[in-house]
Every structure is written in structure tokens, then in C-alpha cells.
Amino acid sequence: DHKAACASRDGRRAVHQAVAHMLEPDRDRLRLSPERAARLVVSLAVSSVHAPLNDEPISPSEIADTLLHWLILPDTARRTTRSSELRV
């Protein structure tokens, strides 16, 4: 029903905002905005344990390792990004 769908949407939004808030201090280290990164974190975590989407669950450490290596820019990329932003 409509009321349940709205509550579910509000719940997802609250989770995304909470994760984005946790990522915010590292904004300059991320490949994406904290908001977009949060959506990916939550999506991967949920889909990793949802049986119809995944026949073999992904462990929390695998999720964390994948996300941290993909979401966080290497030091050289951060330096390049910052110096190009300064030139703008």
C-alpha cells in the first residue's frame, strides 16, 4: 500500500543519509560524493545477502575491502584533483 511504500522509502533515505554522514569527513578522499557512495554501500550490502540476487553471500569483510579499494582515491589522484581544483 502507499503508506507502507512511503515508510519504506523514508527508511531507505534515512539509512543513506546516515551512511553519507559517516563518509562526509573523507569527502576529499572519495571518488564519488558521500551521498552517491552511501547509495552504493547500502545497495551492495543489501544485495549481498538477498538470496534471489546472490546464490553465495558476500562476507562483510569482502564488502568493506571492495568498497574501500574502489571508493577511496589513491594519494596521487587526490593530489592531482586538489591541484587541478586550485587552478580553476
mmCIF file with all atom_site columns, C-alpha atoms in Angstrom:
data_model
loop_
_atom_site.group_PDB
_atom_site.id
_atom_site.type_symbol
_atom_site.label_atom_id
_atom_site.label_alt_id
_atom_site.label_comp_id
_atom_site.label_asym_id
_atom_site.label_entity_id
_atom_site.label_seq_id
_atom_site.pdbx_PDB_ins_code
_atom_site.Cartn_x
_atom_site.Cartn_y
_atom_site.Cartn_z
_atom_site.occupancy
_atom_site.B_iso_or_equiv
_atom_site.pdbx_formal_charge
_atom_site.auth_seq_id
_atom_site.auth_comp_id
_atom_site.auth_asym_id
_atom_site.auth_atom_id
_atom_site.pdbx_PDB_model_num
ATOM 1  C CA . ASP A 1 1  ? 0.000  0.000   0.000   1.00 0.00 ? 1  ASP A CA 1
ATOM 2  C CA . HIS A 1 2  ? 1.015  3.636   -0.463  1.00 0.00 ? 2  HIS A CA 1
ATOM 3  C CA . LYS A 1 3  ? 1.642  4.327   3.226   1.00 0.00 ? 3  LYS A CA 1
ATOM 4  C CA . ALA A 1 4  ? 3.972  1.326   3.564   1.00 0.00 ? 4  ALA A CA 1
ATOM 5  C CA . ALA A 1 5  ? 5.839  2.291   0.393   1.00 0.00 ? 5  ALA A CA 1
ATOM 6  C CA . CYS A 1 6  ? 6.386  5.819   1.728   1.00 0.00 ? 6  CYS A CA 1
ATOM 7  C CA . ALA A 1 7  ? 7.615  4.489   5.078   1.00 0.00 ? 7  ALA A CA 1
ATOM 8  C CA . SER A 1 8  ? 9.988  2.133   3.292   1.00 0.00 ? 8  SER A CA 1
ATOM 9  C CA . ARG A 1 9  ? 11.300 4.970   1.106   1.00 0.00 ? 9  ARG A CA 1
ATOM 10 C CA . ASP A 1 10 ? 11.771 7.183   4.170   1.00 0.00 ? 10 ASP A CA 1
ATOM 11 C CA . GLY A 1 11 ? 13.635 4.375   5.930   1.00 0.00 ? 11 GLY A CA 1
ATOM 12 C CA . ARG A 1 12 ? 15.985 3.891   2.975   1.00 0.00 ? 12 ARG A CA 1
ATOM 13 C CA . ARG A 1 13 ? 16.568 7.633   2.784   1.00 0.00 ? 13 ARG A CA 1
ATOM 14 C CA . ALA A 1 14 ? 17.451 7.726   6.499   1.00 0.00 ? 14 ALA A CA 1
ATOM 15 C CA . VAL A 1 15 ? 19.937 4.864   6.077   1.00 0.00 ? 15 VAL A CA 1
ATOM 16 C CA . HIS A 1 16 ? 21.541 6.534   3.041   1.00 0.00 ? 16 HIS A CA 1
ATOM 17 C CA . GLN A 1 17 ? 21.820 9.837   4.923   1.00 0.00 ? 17 GLN A CA 1
ATOM 18 C CA . ALA A 1 18 ? 23.383 8.139   7.949   1.00 0.00 ? 18 ALA A CA 1
ATOM 19 C CA . VAL A 1 19 ? 25.994 6.385   5.802   1.00 0.00 ? 19 VAL A CA 1
ATOM 20 C CA . ALA A 1 20 ? 26.690 9.598   3.845   1.00 0.00 ? 20 ALA A CA 1
ATOM 21 C CA . HIS A 1 21 ? 27.163 11.424  7.151   1.00 0.00 ? 21 HIS A CA 1
ATOM 22 C CA . MET A 1 22 ? 29.748 8.818   8.180   1.00 0.00 ? 22 MET A CA 1
ATOM 23 C CA . LEU A 1 23 ? 31.589 9.251   4.857   1.00 0.00 ? 23 LEU A CA 1
ATOM 24 C CA . GLU A 1 24 ? 31.490 13.071  4.869   1.00 0.00 ? 24 GLU A CA 1
ATOM 25 C CA . PRO A 1 25 ? 34.785 13.600  6.800   1.00 0.00 ? 25 PRO A CA 1
ATOM 26 C CA . ASP A 1 26 ? 36.572 11.722  3.982   1.00 0.00 ? 26 ASP A CA 1
ATOM 27 C CA . ARG A 1 27 ? 34.858 13.557  1.114   1.00 0.00 ? 27 ARG A CA 1
ATOM 28 C CA . ASP A 1 28 ? 38.164 14.636  -0.459  1.00 0.00 ? 28 ASP A CA 1
ATOM 29 C CA . ARG A 1 29 ? 39.372 11.025  -0.457  1.00 0.00 ? 29 ARG A CA 1
ATOM 30 C CA . LEU A 1 30 ? 36.325 9.602   -2.254  1.00 0.00 ? 30 LEU A CA 1
ATOM 31 C CA . ARG A 1 31 ? 35.848 9.021   -5.966  1.00 0.00 ? 31 ARG A CA 1
ATOM 32 C CA . LEU A 1 32 ? 32.177 9.960   -5.569  1.00 0.00 ? 32 LEU A CA 1
ATOM 33 C CA . SER A 1 33 ? 30.182 12.284  -3.375  1.00 0.00 ? 33 SER A CA 1
ATOM 34 C CA . PRO A 1 34 ? 29.414 10.864  0.084   1.00 0.00 ? 34 PRO A CA 1
ATOM 35 C CA . GLU A 1 35 ? 25.740 10.714  -0.912  1.00 0.00 ? 35 GLU A CA 1
ATOM 36 C CA . ARG A 1 36 ? 26.392 8.635   -4.038  1.00 0.00 ? 36 ARG A CA 1
ATOM 37 C CA . ALA A 1 37 ? 28.946 6.466   -2.239  1.00 0.00 ? 37 ALA A CA 1
ATOM 38 C CA . ALA A 1 38 ? 26.399 5.812   0.511   1.00 0.00 ? 38 ALA A CA 1
ATOM 39 C CA . ARG A 1 39 ? 23.851 4.578   -2.026  1.00 0.00 ? 39 ARG A CA 1
ATOM 40 C CA . LEU A 1 40 ? 26.423 2.162   -3.444  1.00 0.00 ? 40 LEU A CA 1
ATOM 41 C CA . VAL A 1 41 ? 27.472 0.936   0.007   1.00 0.00 ? 41 VAL A CA 1
ATOM 42 C CA . VAL A 1 42 ? 23.882 0.247   1.022   1.00 0.00 ? 42 VAL A CA 1
ATOM 43 C CA . SER A 1 43 ? 22.992 -1.337  -2.321  1.00 0.00 ? 43 SER A CA 1
ATOM 44 C CA . LEU A 1 44 ? 25.956 -3.705  -2.212  1.00 0.00 ? 44 LEU A CA 1
ATOM 45 C CA . ALA A 1 45 ? 25.348 -4.638  1.402   1.00 0.00 ? 45 ALA A CA 1
ATOM 46 C CA . VAL A 1 46 ? 21.655 -5.367  0.834   1.00 0.00 ? 46 VAL A CA 1
ATOM 47 C CA . SER A 1 47 ? 22.112 -7.254  -2.433  1.00 0.00 ? 47 SER A CA 1
ATOM 48 C CA . SER A 1 48 ? 24.912 -9.364  -0.966  1.00 0.00 ? 48 SER A CA 1
ATOM 49 C CA . VAL A 1 49 ? 22.539 -11.061 1.472   1.00 0.00 ? 49 VAL A CA 1
ATOM 50 C CA . HIS A 1 50 ? 19.342 -11.078 -0.597  1.00 0.00 ? 50 HIS A CA 1
ATOM 51 C CA . ALA A 1 51 ? 19.055 -14.719 -1.705  1.00 0.00 ? 51 ALA A CA 1
ATOM 52 C CA . PRO A 1 52 ? 17.310 -14.164 -5.080  1.00 0.00 ? 52 PRO A CA 1
ATOM 53 C CA . LEU A 1 53 ? 20.120 -11.805 -6.119  1.00 0.00 ? 53 LEU A CA 1
ATOM 54 C CA . ASN A 1 54 ? 23.068 -13.752 -4.794  1.00 0.00 ? 54 ASN A CA 1
ATOM 55 C CA . ASP A 1 55 ? 23.406 -17.522 -4.505  1.00 0.00 ? 55 ASP A CA 1
ATOM 56 C CA . GLU A 1 56 ? 26.537 -17.183 -2.351  1.00 0.00 ? 56 GLU A CA 1
ATOM 57 C CA . PRO A 1 57 ? 26.521 -14.497 0.366   1.00 0.00 ? 57 PRO A CA 1
ATOM 58 C CA . ILE A 1 58 ? 29.361 -11.991 0.355   1.00 0.00 ? 58 ILE A CA 1
ATOM 59 C CA . SER A 1 59 ? 31.075 -11.544 3.700   1.00 0.00 ? 59 SER A CA 1
ATOM 60 C CA . PRO A 1 60 ? 31.154 -8.161  5.433   1.00 0.00 ? 60 PRO A CA 1
ATOM 61 C CA . SER A 1 61 ? 34.945 -8.069  5.088   1.00 0.00 ? 61 SER A CA 1
ATOM 62 C CA . GLU A 1 62 ? 34.679 -8.669  1.322   1.00 0.00 ? 62 GLU A CA 1
ATOM 63 C CA . ILE A 1 63 ? 32.163 -5.840  1.019   1.00 0.00 ? 63 ILE A CA 1
ATOM 64 C CA . ALA A 1 64 ? 34.354 -3.480  3.063   1.00 0.00 ? 64 ALA A CA 1
ATOM 65 C CA . ASP A 1 65 ? 37.513 -4.410  1.156   1.00 0.00 ? 65 ASP A CA 1
ATOM 66 C CA . THR A 1 66 ? 35.838 -3.932  -2.222  1.00 0.00 ? 66 THR A CA 1
ATOM 67 C CA . LEU A 1 67 ? 34.269 -0.622  -1.300  1.00 0.00 ? 67 LEU A CA 1
ATOM 68 C CA . LEU A 1 68 ? 37.333 0.816   0.374   1.00 0.00 ? 68 LEU A CA 1
ATOM 69 C CA . HIS A 1 69 ? 39.604 -0.041  -2.532  1.00 0.00 ? 69 HIS A CA 1
ATOM 70 C CA . TRP A 1 70 ? 37.161 1.268   -5.093  1.00 0.00 ? 70 TRP A CA 1
ATOM 71 C CA . LEU A 1 71 ? 35.733 4.317   -3.316  1.00 0.00 ? 71 LEU A CA 1
ATOM 72 C CA . ILE A 1 72 ? 38.936 5.819   -1.965  1.00 0.00 ? 72 ILE A CA 1
ATOM 73 C CA . LEU A 1 73 ? 41.223 7.608   -4.385  1.00 0.00 ? 73 LEU A CA 1
ATOM 74 C CA . PRO A 1 74 ? 44.940 6.775   -4.359  1.00 0.00 ? 74 PRO A CA 1
ATOM 75 C CA . ASP A 1 75 ? 47.151 9.519   -2.914  1.00 0.00 ? 75 ASP A CA 1
ATOM 76 C CA . THR A 1 76 ? 48.398 10.599  -6.352  1.00 0.00 ? 76 THR A CA 1
ATOM 77 C CA . ALA A 1 77 ? 44.861 11.036  -7.665  1.00 0.00 ? 77 ALA A CA 1
ATOM 78 C CA . ARG A 1 78 ? 43.932 13.132  -4.630  1.00 0.00 ? 78 ARG A CA 1
ATOM 79 C CA . ARG A 1 79 ? 46.950 15.387  -5.148  1.00 0.00 ? 79 ARG A CA 1
ATOM 80 C CA . THR A 1 80 ? 46.101 15.792  -8.862  1.00 0.00 ? 80 THR A CA 1
ATOM 81 C CA . THR A 1 81 ? 42.462 16.513  -8.117  1.00 0.00 ? 81 THR A CA 1
ATOM 82 C CA . ARG A 1 82 ? 43.301 19.080  -5.459  1.00 0.00 ? 82 ARG A CA 1
ATOM 83 C CA . SER A 1 83 ? 45.895 20.857  -7.595  1.00 0.00 ? 83 SER A CA 1
ATOM 84 C CA . SER A 1 84 ? 43.547 20.993  -10.602 1.00 0.00 ? 84 SER A CA 1
ATOM 85 C CA . GLU A 1 85 ? 40.807 22.383  -8.376  1.00 0.00 ? 85 GLU A CA 1
ATOM 86 C CA . LEU A 1 86 ? 43.153 25.096  -7.195  1.00 0.00 ? 86 LEU A CA 1
ATOM 87 C CA . ARG A 1 87 ? 43.853 26.156  -10.782 1.00 0.00 ? 87 ARG A CA 1
ATOM 88 C CA . VAL A 1 88 ? 40.167 26.588  -11.622 1.00 0.00 ? 88 VAL A CA 1
#
